[in-house]
Coordinates of C-alpha atoms in Angstrom, one line a residue:
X1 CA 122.1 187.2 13.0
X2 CA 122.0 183.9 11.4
X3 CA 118.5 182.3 11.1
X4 CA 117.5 179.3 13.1
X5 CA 117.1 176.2 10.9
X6 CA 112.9 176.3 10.5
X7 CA 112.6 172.5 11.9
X8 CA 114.2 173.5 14.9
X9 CA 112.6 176.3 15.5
X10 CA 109.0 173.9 15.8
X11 CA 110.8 171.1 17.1
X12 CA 110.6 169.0 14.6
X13 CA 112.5 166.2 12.7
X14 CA 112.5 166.6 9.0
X15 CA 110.3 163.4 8.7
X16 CA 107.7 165.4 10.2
X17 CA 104.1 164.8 8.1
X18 CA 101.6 167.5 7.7
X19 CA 99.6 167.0 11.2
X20 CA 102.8 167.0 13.5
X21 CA 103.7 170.5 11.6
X22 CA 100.4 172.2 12.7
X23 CA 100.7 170.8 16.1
X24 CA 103.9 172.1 16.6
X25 CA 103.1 175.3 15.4
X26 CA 100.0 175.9 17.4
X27 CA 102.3 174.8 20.3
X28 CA 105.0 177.3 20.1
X29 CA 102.7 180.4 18.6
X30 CA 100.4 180.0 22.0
X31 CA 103.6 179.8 23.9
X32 CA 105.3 183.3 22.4
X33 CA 101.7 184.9 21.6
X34 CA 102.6 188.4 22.5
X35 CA 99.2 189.0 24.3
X36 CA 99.9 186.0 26.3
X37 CA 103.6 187.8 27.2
X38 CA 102.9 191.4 27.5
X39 CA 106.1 191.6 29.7
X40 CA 108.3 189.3 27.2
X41 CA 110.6 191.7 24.9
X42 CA 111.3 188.4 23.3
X43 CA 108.1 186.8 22.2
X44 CA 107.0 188.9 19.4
X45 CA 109.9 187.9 17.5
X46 CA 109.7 184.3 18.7
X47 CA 106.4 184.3 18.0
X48 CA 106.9 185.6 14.2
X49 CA 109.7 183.2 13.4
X50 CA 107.4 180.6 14.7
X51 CA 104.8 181.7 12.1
X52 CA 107.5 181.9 9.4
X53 CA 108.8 178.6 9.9
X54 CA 105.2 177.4 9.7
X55 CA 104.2 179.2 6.4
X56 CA 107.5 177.4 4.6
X57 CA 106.9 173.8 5.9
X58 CA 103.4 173.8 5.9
X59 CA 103.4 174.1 2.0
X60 CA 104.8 171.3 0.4
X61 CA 106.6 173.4 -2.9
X62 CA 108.3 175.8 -0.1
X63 CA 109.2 172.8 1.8
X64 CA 111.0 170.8 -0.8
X65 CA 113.4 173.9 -2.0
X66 CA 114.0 174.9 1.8
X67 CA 114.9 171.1 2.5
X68 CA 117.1 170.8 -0.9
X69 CA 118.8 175.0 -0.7
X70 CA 118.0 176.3 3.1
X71 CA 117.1 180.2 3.4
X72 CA 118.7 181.4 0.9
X73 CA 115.3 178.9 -1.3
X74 CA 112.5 181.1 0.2
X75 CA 113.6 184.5 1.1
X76 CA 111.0 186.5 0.3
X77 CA 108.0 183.8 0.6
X78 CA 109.5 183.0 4.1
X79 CA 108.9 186.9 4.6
X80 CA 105.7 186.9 3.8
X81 CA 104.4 187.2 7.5
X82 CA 101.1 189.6 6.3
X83 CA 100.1 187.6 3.1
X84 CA 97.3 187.1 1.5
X85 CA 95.7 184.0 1.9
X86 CA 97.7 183.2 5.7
X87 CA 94.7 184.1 7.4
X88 CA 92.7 181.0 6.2
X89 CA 96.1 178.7 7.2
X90 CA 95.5 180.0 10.6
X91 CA 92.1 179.3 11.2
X92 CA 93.1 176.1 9.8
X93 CA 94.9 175.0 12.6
X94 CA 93.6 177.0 15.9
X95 CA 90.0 176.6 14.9
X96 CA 88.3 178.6 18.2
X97 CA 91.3 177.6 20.7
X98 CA 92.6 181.2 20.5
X99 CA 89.5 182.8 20.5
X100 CA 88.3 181.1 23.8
X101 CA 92.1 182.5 25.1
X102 CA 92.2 186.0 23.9
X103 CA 88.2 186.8 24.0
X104 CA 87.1 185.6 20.8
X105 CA 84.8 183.0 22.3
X106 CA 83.1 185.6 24.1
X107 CA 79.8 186.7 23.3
X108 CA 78.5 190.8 23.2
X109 CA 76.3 191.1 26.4
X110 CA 76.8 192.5 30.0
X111 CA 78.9 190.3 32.0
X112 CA 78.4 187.8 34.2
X113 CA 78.7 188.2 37.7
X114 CA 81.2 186.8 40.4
X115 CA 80.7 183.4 42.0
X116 CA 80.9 183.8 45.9
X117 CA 81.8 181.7 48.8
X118 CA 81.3 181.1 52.2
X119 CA 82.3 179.0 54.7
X120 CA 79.7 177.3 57.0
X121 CA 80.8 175.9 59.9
X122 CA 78.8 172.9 61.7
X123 CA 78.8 170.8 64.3
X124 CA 79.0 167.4 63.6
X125 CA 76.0 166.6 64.4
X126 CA 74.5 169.0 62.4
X127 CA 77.3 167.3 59.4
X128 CA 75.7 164.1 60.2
X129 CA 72.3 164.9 60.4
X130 CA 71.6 167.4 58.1
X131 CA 70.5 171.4 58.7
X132 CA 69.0 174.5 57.7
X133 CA 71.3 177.2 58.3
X134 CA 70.5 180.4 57.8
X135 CA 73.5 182.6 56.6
X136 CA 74.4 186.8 56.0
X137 CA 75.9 186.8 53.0
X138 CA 77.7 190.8 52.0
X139 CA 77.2 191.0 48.0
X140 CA 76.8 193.3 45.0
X141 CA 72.9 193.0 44.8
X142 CA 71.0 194.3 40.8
X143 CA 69.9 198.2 41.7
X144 CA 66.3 198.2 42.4
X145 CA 66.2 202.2 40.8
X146 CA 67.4 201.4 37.5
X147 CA 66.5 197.2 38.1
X148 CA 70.4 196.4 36.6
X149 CA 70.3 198.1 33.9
X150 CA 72.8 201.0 35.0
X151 CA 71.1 204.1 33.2
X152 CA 69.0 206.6 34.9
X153 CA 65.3 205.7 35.3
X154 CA 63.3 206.3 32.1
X155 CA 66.2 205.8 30.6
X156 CA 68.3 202.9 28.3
X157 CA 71.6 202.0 27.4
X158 CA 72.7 202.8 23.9
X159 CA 74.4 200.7 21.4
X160 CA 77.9 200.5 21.4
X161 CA 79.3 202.8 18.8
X162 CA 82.9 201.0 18.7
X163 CA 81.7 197.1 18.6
X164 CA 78.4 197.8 17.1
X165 CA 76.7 195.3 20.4
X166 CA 79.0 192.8 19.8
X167 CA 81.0 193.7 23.0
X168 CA 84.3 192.7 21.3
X169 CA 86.7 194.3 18.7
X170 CA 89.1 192.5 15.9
X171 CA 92.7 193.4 15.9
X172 CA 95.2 192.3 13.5
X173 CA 99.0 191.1 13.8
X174 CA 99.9 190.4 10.2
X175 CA 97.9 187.7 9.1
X176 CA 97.0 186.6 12.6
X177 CA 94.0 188.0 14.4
X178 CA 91.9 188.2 17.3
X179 CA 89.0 189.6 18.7
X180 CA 89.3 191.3 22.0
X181 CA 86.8 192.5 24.4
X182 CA 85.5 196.2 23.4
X183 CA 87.7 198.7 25.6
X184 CA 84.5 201.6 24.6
X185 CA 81.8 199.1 26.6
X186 CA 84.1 196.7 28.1
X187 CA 82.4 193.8 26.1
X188 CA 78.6 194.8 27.0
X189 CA 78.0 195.7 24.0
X190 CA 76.0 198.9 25.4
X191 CA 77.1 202.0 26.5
X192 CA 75.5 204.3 29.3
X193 CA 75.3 208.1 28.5
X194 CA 73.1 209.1 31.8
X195 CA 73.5 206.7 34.4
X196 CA 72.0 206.1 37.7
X197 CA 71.9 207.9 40.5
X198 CA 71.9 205.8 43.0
X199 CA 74.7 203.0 41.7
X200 CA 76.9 205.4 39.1
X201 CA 76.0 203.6 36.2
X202 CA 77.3 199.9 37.3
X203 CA 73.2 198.5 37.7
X204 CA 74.8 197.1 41.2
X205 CA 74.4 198.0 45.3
X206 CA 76.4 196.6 48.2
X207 CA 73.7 194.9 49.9
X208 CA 73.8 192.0 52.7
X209 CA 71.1 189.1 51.9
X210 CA 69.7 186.6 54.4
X211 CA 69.7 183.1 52.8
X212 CA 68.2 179.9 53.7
X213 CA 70.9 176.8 53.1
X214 CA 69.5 173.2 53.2
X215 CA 72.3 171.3 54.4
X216 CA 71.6 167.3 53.4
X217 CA 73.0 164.9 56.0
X218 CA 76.2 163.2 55.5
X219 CA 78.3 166.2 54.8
X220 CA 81.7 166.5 55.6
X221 CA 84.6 169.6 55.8
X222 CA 85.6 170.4 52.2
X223 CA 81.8 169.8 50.4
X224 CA 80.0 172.5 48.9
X225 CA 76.6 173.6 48.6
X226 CA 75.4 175.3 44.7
X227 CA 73.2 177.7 44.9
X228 CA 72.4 179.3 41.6
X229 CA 72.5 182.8 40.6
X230 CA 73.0 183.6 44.4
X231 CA 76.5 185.4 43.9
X232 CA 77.4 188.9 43.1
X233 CA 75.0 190.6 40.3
X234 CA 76.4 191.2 36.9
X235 CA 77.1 194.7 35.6
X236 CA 74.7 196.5 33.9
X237 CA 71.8 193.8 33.9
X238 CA 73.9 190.9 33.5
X239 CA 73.5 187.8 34.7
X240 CA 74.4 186.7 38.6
X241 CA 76.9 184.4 39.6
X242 CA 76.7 181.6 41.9
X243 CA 77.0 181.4 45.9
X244 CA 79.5 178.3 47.1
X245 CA 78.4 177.5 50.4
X246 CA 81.9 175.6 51.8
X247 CA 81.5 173.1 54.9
X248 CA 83.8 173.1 57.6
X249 CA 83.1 171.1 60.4
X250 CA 83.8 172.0 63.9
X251 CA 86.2 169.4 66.0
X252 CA 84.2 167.3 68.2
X253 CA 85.0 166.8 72.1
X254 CA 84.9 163.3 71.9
X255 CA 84.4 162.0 68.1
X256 CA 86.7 162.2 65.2
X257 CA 85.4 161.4 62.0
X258 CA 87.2 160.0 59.0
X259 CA 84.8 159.1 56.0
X260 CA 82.0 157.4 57.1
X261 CA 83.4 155.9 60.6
X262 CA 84.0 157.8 63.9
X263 CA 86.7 157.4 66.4
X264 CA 86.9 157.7 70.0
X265 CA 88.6 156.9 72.9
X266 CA 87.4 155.2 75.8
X267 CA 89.4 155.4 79.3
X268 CA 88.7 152.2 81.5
X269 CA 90.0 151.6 85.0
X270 CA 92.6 148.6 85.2
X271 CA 90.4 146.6 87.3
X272 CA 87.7 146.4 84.8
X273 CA 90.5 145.5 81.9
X274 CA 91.6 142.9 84.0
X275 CA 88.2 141.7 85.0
X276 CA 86.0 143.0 82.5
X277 CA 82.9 144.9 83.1
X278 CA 80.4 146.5 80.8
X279 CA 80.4 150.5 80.4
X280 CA 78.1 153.1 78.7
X281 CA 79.6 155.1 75.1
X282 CA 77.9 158.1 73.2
X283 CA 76.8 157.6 69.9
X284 CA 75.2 160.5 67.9
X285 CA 72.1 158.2 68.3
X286 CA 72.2 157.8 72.0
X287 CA 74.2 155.4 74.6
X288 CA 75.1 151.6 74.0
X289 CA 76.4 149.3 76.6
X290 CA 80.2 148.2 75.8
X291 CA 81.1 144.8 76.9
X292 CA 84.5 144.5 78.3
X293 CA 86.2 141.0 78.1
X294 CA 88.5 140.1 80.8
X295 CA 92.2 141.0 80.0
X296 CA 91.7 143.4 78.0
X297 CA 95.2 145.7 77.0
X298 CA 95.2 149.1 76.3
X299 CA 94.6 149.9 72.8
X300 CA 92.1 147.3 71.7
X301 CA 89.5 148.6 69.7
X302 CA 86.2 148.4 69.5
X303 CA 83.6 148.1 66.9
X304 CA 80.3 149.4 67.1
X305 CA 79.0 148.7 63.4
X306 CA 76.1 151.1 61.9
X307 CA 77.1 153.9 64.2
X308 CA 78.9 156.5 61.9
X309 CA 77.2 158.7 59.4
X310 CA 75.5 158.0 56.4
X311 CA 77.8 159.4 54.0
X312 CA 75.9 162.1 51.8
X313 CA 77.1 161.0 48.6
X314 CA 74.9 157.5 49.5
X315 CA 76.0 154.1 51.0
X316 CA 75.9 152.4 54.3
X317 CA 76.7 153.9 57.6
X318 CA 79.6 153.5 58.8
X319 CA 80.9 152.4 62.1
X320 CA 81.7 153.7 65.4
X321 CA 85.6 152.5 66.7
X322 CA 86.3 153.0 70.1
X323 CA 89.7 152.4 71.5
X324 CA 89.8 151.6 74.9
X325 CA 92.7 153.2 77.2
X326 CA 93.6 151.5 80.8
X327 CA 94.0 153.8 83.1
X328 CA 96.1 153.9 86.2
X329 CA 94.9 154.9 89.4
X330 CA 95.3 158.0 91.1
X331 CA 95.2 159.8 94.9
X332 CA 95.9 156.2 96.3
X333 CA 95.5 156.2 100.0
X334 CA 97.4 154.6 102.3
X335 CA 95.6 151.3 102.6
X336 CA 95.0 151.3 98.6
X337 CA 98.7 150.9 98.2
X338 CA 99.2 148.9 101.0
X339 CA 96.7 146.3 98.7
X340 CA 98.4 147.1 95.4
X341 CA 101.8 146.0 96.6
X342 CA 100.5 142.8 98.4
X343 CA 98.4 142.1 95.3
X344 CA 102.3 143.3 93.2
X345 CA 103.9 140.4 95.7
X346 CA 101.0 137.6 94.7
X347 CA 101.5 138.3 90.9
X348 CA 105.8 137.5 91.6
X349 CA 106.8 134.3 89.5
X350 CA 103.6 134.4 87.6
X351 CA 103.0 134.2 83.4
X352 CA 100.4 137.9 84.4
X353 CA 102.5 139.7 82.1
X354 CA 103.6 137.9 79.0
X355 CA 103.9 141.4 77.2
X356 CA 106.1 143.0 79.6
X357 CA 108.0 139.3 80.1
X358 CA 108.6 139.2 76.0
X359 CA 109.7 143.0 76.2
X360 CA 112.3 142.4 78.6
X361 CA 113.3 138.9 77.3
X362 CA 114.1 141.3 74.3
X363 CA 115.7 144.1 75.7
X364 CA 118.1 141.5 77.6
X365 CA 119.3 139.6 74.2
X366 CA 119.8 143.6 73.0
X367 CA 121.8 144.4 75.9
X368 CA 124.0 141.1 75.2
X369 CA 125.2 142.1 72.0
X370 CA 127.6 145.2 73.3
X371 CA 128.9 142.7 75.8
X372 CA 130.1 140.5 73.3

């Protein structure tokens, strides 16, 4: 099979300078990395004609006969996949960005262990106005018999014959290579040959802890809480991850809360909208009085300014909108239609109504046009 042409195979234009080379190659070789595509059959070989293509038109001798004679100029230097001397091209251009992918930026050392998370729910008062919730959290708790260490009391770990404590191997492709965590420790860098008892050698117990979680006012669904080295203990002494304490807010029977401002509706009688009046409203800091002007329609709103919440990340509070809903009456007796449709006959002829009057004026120039 034909070889692809070397600038294609980087995507590059032969006009390409020196710095667009190495970022092209460090482009495709992490794309085809055969530890990145264990299940690839392809990406080996990608991955070496990547490398190839680099090693010609990265030096500028092998570059000028491969642009003047093609393939047939560097057969045999092209080749040269497991040279002496790649290595240091390499480094070159990846620097530590492979090592931080495939283990190399990882330090010897027991690992770390998991974060956790749990979701709190509150009410939204208790959002608003700030708790202490105390919370059962199920987590992999440092052994107290061998305190984390994993070996058997009066007992240590030993050093790692394979990685020397270093916790990580080095493994060569040609001239390419990485470090990889140790597969004798498993990257602690120690090895246990008696281990404990009471947690098989892991330094870690299933244990449910009791927390205390300070809850500062303002929060909403979605925040999180930090606590430090709260999560699951590492293995074998290492060090524990961190607990995420997630807020989620209950629904409210009468609020809804959007940022800093609340919402709520507020059902009103259609005498009072037409008269006005003045009712009480909840706030989560007690009841105000709500003055109703005369005439009011259905779906005016209200603002009540200062009674939100104080968001927690700082700022003013925000403001209470109430939305007021007429509402029509009900059970009417005899004699309270009998006044409803003498009071319908005194409204006849009247401007009571411009909403419903423009509504209709509207609907009658619609109905004109399939007449035409």
């Amino acid at each position: 099979m034909a070889k692809r042409d070397y600038y294609e195979v980087l995507g590059l234009t032969r006009g390409a300078g020196e710095t667009e080379i190495k970022k092209a190659y460090r482009r495709v070789a992490m794309k085809y990395h055969p530890d990145r595509n264990p299940d690839d059959p392809d990406a080996d070989a990608l991955f070496k004609e990547a490398t190839e293509a680099y090693e010609v038109l990265s030096d500028s001798s092998k570059r000028a006969a491969y642009d003047q004679f093609g393939h047939a100029a560097v057969d045999g230097s092209g080749g040269g996949f497991g040279a002496q001397g790649a290595g240091a091209g390499f480094s070159d251009i990846f620097g530590d960005v492979f090592g931080d992918i495939f283990g190399g930026g990882r330090r010897g050392g027991p690992p770390r262990g998991a974060d956790l998370r749990y979701d709190l729910e509150l009410t939204l008062e208790e959002a608003a106005r700030g708790t202490t919730a105390k919370i059962r959290v199920p987590t992999l708790a440092s052994c107290s018999s061998c305190e984390g260490s994993g070996a058997r009391k009066g007992t240590a770990p030993i050093l790692c014959g394979t990685c020397q404590g270093s916790g990580q191997i080095r493994r060569s492709q040609g001239f390419f290579a990485v470090q990889q965590t140790c597969p004798s420790c498993r990257g602690r860098g120690r090895v246990i040959s008696d281990p404990c008892t009471q947690c098989h050698g892991s330094g870690r117990v299933e244990e449910a802890r009791t927390l205390s979680v300070k809850v500062p006012p303002g929060v909403d669904t979605g925040d999180r809480i930090r606590l430090t080295g709260e999560g699951e203990a590492g293995l074998s002494g290492g060090m524990s991850g961190d607990l995420y304490v997630q807020i989620v807010v209950k629904p409210h029977t009468i609020f809804q809360r959007n940022g800093a401002d609340l919402h709520c509706e507020v059902p009103i009688s259609f005498v009072d909208a037409a008269l006005g009046g003045e009712l009480e409203v909840p706030t989560l800091s007690g009841r105000v009085n709500l003055k109703i002007p005369p005439e009011t329609q259905t779906g005016r709103l209200f603002r009540l300014r200062g009674k939100g919440v104080v968001p927690v990340r700082g700022g003013g509070p925000g403001d209470l909108l109430c939305r007021v809903v007429v509402e029509t009456p009900v059970h009417l007796s005899a004699q309270q239609k009998e006044l409803l449709e003498s009071f319908r006959e005194s409204l006849q002829g009247g401007r009571h109504s411009p909403r419903e009057s423009s509504w209709f004026d509207t609907a009658k120039k619609f109905f004109e046009g399939f007449t035409r």
